[in-house]
XYZ file of C-alpha atoms in Angstrom:
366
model
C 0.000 0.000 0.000
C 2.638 2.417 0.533
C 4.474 1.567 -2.531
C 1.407 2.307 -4.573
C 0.809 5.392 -2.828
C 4.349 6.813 -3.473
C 4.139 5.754 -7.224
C 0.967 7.824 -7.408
C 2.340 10.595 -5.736
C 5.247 10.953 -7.930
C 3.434 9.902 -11.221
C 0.162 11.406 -10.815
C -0.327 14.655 -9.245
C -3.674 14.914 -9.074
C -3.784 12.243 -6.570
C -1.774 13.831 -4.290
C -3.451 13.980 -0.458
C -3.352 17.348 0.739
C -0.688 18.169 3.460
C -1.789 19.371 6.711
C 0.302 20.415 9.439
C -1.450 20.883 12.639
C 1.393 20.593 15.033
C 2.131 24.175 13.719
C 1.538 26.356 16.354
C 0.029 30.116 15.653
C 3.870 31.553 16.637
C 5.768 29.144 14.424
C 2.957 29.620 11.447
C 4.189 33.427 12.050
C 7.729 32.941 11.937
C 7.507 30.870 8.819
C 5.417 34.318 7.451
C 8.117 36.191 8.383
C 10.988 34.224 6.972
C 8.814 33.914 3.693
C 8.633 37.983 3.489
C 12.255 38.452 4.229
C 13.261 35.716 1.567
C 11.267 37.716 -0.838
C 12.720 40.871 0.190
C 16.009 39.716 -0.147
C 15.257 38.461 -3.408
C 14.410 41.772 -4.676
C 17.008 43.503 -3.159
C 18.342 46.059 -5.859
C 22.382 47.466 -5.906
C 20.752 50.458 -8.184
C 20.239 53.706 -5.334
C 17.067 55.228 -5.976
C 17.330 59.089 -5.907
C 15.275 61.854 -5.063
C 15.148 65.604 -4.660
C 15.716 64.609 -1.161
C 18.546 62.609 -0.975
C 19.986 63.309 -4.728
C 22.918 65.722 -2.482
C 22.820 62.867 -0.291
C 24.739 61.009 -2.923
C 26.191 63.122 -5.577
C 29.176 65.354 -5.719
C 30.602 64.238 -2.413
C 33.547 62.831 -3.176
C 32.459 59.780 -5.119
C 31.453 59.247 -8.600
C 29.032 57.454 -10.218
C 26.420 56.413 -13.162
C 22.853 58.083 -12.857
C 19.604 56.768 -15.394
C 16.951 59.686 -15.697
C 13.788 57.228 -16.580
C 9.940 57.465 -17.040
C 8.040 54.497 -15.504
C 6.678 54.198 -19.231
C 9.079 54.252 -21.303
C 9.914 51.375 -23.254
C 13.511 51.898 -24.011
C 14.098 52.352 -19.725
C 11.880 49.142 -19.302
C 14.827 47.047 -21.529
C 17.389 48.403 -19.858
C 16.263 47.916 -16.738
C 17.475 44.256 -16.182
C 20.622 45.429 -18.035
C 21.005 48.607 -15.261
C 20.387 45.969 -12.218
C 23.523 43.776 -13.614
C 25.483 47.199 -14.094
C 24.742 48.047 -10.406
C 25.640 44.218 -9.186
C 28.912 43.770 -11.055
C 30.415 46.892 -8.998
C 27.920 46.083 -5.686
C 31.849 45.011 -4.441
C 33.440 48.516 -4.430
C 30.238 50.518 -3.426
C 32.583 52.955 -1.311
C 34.347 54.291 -4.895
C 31.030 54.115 -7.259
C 27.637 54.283 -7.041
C 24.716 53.121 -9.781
C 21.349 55.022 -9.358
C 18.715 56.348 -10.939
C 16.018 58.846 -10.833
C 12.132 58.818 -12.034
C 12.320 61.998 -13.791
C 9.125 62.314 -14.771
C 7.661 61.676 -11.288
C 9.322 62.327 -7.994
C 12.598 63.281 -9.605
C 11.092 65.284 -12.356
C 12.729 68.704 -10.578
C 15.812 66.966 -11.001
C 15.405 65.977 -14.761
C 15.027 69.853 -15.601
C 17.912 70.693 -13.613
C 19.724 68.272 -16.102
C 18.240 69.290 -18.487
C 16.643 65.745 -19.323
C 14.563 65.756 -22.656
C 14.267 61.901 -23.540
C 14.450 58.968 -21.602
C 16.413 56.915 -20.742
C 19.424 59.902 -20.490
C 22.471 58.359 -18.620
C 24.724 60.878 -16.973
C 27.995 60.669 -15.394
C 28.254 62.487 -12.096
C 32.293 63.277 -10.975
C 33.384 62.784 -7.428
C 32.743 66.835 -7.505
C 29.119 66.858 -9.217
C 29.895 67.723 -12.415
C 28.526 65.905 -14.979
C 28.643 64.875 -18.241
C 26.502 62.512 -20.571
C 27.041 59.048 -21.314
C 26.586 58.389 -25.425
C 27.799 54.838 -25.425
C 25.835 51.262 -25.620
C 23.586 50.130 -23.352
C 24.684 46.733 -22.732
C 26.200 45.472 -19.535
C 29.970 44.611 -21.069
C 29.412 49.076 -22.613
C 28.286 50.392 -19.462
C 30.871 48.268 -17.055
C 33.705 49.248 -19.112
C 32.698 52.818 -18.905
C 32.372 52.795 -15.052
C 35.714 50.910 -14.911
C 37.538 53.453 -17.045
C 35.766 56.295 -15.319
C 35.963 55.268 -11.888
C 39.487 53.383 -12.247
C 37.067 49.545 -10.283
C 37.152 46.697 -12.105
C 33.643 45.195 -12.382
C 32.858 41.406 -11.179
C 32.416 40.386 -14.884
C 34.059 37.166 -15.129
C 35.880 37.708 -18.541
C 34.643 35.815 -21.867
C 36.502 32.935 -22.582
C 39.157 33.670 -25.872
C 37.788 33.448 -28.885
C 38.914 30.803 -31.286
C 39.945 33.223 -33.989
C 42.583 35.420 -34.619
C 42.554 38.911 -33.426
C 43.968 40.941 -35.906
C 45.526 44.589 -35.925
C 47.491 46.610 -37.444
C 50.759 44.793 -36.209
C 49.544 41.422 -37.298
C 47.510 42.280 -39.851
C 49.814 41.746 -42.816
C 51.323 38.729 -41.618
C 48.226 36.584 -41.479
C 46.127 37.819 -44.409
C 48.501 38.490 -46.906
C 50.052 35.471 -46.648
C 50.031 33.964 -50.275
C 49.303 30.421 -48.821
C 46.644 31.229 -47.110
C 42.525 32.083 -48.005
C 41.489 34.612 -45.603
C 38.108 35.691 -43.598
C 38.414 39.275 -42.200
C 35.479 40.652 -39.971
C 36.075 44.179 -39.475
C 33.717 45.113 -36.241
C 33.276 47.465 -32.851
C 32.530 46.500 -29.631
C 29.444 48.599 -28.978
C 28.011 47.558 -32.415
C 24.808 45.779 -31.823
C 24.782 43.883 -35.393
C 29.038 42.805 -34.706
C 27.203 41.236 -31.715
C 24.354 39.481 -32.812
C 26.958 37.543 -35.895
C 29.430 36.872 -32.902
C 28.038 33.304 -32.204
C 27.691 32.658 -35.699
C 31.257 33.494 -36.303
C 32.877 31.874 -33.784
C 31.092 28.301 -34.435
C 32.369 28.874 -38.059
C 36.276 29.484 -36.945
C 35.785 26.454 -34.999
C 34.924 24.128 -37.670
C 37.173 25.619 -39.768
C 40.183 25.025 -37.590
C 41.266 21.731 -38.824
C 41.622 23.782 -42.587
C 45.096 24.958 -42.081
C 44.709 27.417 -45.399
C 41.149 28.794 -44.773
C 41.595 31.437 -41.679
C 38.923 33.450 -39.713
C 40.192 36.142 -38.059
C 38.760 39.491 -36.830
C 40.092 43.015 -36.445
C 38.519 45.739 -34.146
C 37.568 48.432 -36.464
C 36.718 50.894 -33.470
C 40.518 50.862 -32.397
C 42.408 54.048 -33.242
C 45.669 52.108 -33.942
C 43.919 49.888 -36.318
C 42.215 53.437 -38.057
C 44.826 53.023 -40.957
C 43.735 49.404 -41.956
C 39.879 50.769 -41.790
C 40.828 53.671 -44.282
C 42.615 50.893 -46.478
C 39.878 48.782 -46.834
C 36.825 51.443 -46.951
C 35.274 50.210 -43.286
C 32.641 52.780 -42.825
C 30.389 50.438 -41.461
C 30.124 47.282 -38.772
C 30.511 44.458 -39.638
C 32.697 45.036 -42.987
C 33.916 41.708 -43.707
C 36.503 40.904 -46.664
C 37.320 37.831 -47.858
C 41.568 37.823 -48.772
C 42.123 34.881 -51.174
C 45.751 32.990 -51.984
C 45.335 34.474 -55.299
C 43.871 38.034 -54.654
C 45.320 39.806 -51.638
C 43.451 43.098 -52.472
C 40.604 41.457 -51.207
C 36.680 41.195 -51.898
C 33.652 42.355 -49.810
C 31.727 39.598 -48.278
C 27.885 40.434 -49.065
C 26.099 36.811 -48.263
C 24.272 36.058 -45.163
C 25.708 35.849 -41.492
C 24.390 32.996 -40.155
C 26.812 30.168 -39.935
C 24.978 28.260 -43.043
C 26.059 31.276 -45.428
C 29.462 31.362 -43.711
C 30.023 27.947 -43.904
C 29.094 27.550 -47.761
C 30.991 30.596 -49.140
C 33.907 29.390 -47.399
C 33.423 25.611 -48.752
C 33.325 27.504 -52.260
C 36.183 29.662 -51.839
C 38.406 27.879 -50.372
C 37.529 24.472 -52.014
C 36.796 22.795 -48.295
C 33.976 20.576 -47.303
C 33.222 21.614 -44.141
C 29.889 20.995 -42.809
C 28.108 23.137 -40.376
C 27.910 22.366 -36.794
C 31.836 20.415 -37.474
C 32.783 17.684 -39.370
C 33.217 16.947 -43.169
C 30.222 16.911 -46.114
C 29.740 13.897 -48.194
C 31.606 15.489 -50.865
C 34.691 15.631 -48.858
C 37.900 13.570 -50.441
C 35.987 13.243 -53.249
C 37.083 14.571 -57.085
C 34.306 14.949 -59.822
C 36.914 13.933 -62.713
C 38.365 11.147 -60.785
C 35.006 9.898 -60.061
C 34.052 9.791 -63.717
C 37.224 7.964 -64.246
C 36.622 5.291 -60.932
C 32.719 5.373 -62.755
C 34.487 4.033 -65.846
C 36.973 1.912 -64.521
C 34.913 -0.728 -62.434
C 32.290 -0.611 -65.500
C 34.792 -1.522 -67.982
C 35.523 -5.090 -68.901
C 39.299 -6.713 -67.551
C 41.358 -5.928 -70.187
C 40.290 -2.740 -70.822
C 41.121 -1.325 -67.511
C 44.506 -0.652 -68.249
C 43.478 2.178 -70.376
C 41.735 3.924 -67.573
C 44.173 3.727 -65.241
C 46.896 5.498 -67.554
C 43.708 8.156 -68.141
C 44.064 8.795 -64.435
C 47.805 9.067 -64.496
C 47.780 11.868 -66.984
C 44.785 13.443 -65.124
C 47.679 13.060 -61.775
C 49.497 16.113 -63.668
C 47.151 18.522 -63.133
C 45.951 17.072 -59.918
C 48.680 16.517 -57.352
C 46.354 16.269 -54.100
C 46.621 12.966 -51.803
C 43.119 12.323 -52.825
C 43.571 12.036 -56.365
C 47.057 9.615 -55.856
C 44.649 7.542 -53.661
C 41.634 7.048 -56.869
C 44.751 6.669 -58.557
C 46.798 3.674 -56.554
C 43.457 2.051 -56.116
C 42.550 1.397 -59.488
C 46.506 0.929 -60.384
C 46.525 -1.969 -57.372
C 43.029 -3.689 -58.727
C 44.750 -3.995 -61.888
C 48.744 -5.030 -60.791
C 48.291 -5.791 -57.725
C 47.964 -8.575 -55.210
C 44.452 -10.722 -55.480
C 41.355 -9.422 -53.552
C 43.507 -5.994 -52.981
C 39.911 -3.945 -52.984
C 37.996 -6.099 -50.493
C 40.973 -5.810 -47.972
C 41.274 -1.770 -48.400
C 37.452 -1.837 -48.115
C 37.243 -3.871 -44.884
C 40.233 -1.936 -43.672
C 38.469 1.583 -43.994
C 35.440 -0.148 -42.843
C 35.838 0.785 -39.084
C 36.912 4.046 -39.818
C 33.776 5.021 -41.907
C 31.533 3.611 -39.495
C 33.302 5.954 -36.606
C 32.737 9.021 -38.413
C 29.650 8.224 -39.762
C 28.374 7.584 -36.419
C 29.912 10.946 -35.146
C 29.376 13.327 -37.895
């Protein structure tokens, strides 16, 4: 019986007893109240200060600086960036004694204090000096903008944990030359800024894409920050007026070409496959395509259709193909038809049952 009554508890919620607990006294049944309201409390416990024409003076311009948000309760633009603000105000919550975050309802309580600003739109974001002087703030409003201003600013270092490296080259103008000019290489160049919202939304996209591409030793992607002032030469060079600008620097063509496909990592994926003669797919791993030769397999076609003795003849086809075609895959279409003809008995069944583990692995994987 109490087997079947845990089973139905667990698997059937509806058939769940209800739970009394009369041993709770009227004192503990309060204390549990309380605990439940201070939990709560705690949970909504916000690092932002929440200023007033009564304690604005309080706060600002005596000898500590920090980041103020005019807002309106309505506004949509404040409602986004609220979450955004909170993260701002918890990633320096550890050096409260050399920065404040805060904020001020300028068109209610605070609206004497938006004039005094001279706040016309909302959100406005102002800096406020140890001193009281202020100045506006006219960079993004994400978290990694807004901590690095405050940490620049205030001379704190936020809480951020650092993002991990990114699996492509960083490029400037020091390094620039080396790595996509070289004449063995095929080159991907993003040209982007850190507060640019589209640079941010391809990020994921881009990185997945340098990842599978990392076994391809001649087919680079690599990224220079366009918003750097020591990189402003290589932005004049290439016309970068905009973010992204991405240029594609082939072995052949080291003047380079503007990328103007997609940016998801589909589009990235096949214009690379096409330029740089790859067969990546997406997500990692290799296509169905990859190792194999259009001309050599109209030749291996040929070969295994033609009768015994006229074999021989194919297989000197493929050596003079070999001369425009040095790649290990084409020597290996080439040795295998050359051993089925001169070589030892049964020679394709044992490469076949030799590969055979091999293709099962990666067909398995991929």
């Amino acid at each position: 019986m109490t087997n079947q009554l845990t089973w139905r508890y667990f698997l059937w919620p509806t058939a769940r007893p209800k739970l009394h607990f009369p041993f709770l006294s009227p004192i503990m049944k309060a204390f549990f109240a309380l605990f439940a309201t201070a939990f709560v409390a705690g949970v909504r416990a916000s690092n932002v200060l929440e200023l007033n024409p009564g304690n604005f003076d309080d706060v600002v311009g005596v000898g500590k600086p920090g980041l103020v948000e005019f807002f309106a309760p309505w506004c949509g633009h404040c409602k986004n960036l609220a979450p955004v603000y909170e993260q701002v105000a918890d990633a320096f919550s550890h050096v409260k004694d050399k920065v404040y975050v805060a904020k001020v309802d300028a068109d209610g309580e605070g609206k004497p204090l938006g004039q005094k600003y001279g706040v016309t739109g909302f959100p406005t974001l102002k800096w406020f000096n140890a001193d009281g002087t202020e100045e506006a703030y006219s960079g993004g409003r994400d978290l990694d903008s807004l901590a690095a201003f405050i940490s620049e600013k205030a001379g704190v270092k936020s809480s951020i944990k650092p993002p991990p490296p990114p699996s492509y080259p960083i490029l400037d103008i020091s390094t620039f030359d080396e790595v996509a000019m070289d004449p063995t290489k095929n080159v991907l160049v993003a040209f982007t800024a850190p507060w640019c919202g589209h640079c941010k939304n391809m990020k994921p996209a881009y990185e997945k894409v340098a990842t599978t591409f990392l076994p391809e030793s001649d087919c680079i992607i690599a990224n220079v920050d366009g918003d750097d002032k020591k990189n402003s030469d290589l932005t004049k060079r290439y016309e970068v007026t905009s973010f992204p600008t991405i240029k594609f620097f082939s072995k052949d063509n080291k003047e380079g070409i503007s990328y103007e496909g997609g940016r998801s990592e589909v589009d990235f994926v096949n214009f690379l496959n096409e330029k740089c003669g790859t067969h990546r797919a997406v997500g990692g791993g290799l296509t169905d395509k990859a190792g194999r030769l259009p001309d050599f397999d109209a030749l291996a076609s040929k070969f295994f259709a033609a009768a015994e003795d006229a074999k021989k003849a194919v297989v000197e086809e493929a050596k003079a193909l070999l001369a425009s075609n040095t790649s290990e895959s084409a020597q290996y279409y080439f040795r295998v038809m050359e051993k089925q003809v001169s070589g030892p008995a049964g020679y394709l069944e044992k490469e076949l049952n030799r590969w055979a583990p091999f293709l099962y692995f990666f067909a398995f994987i991929f």
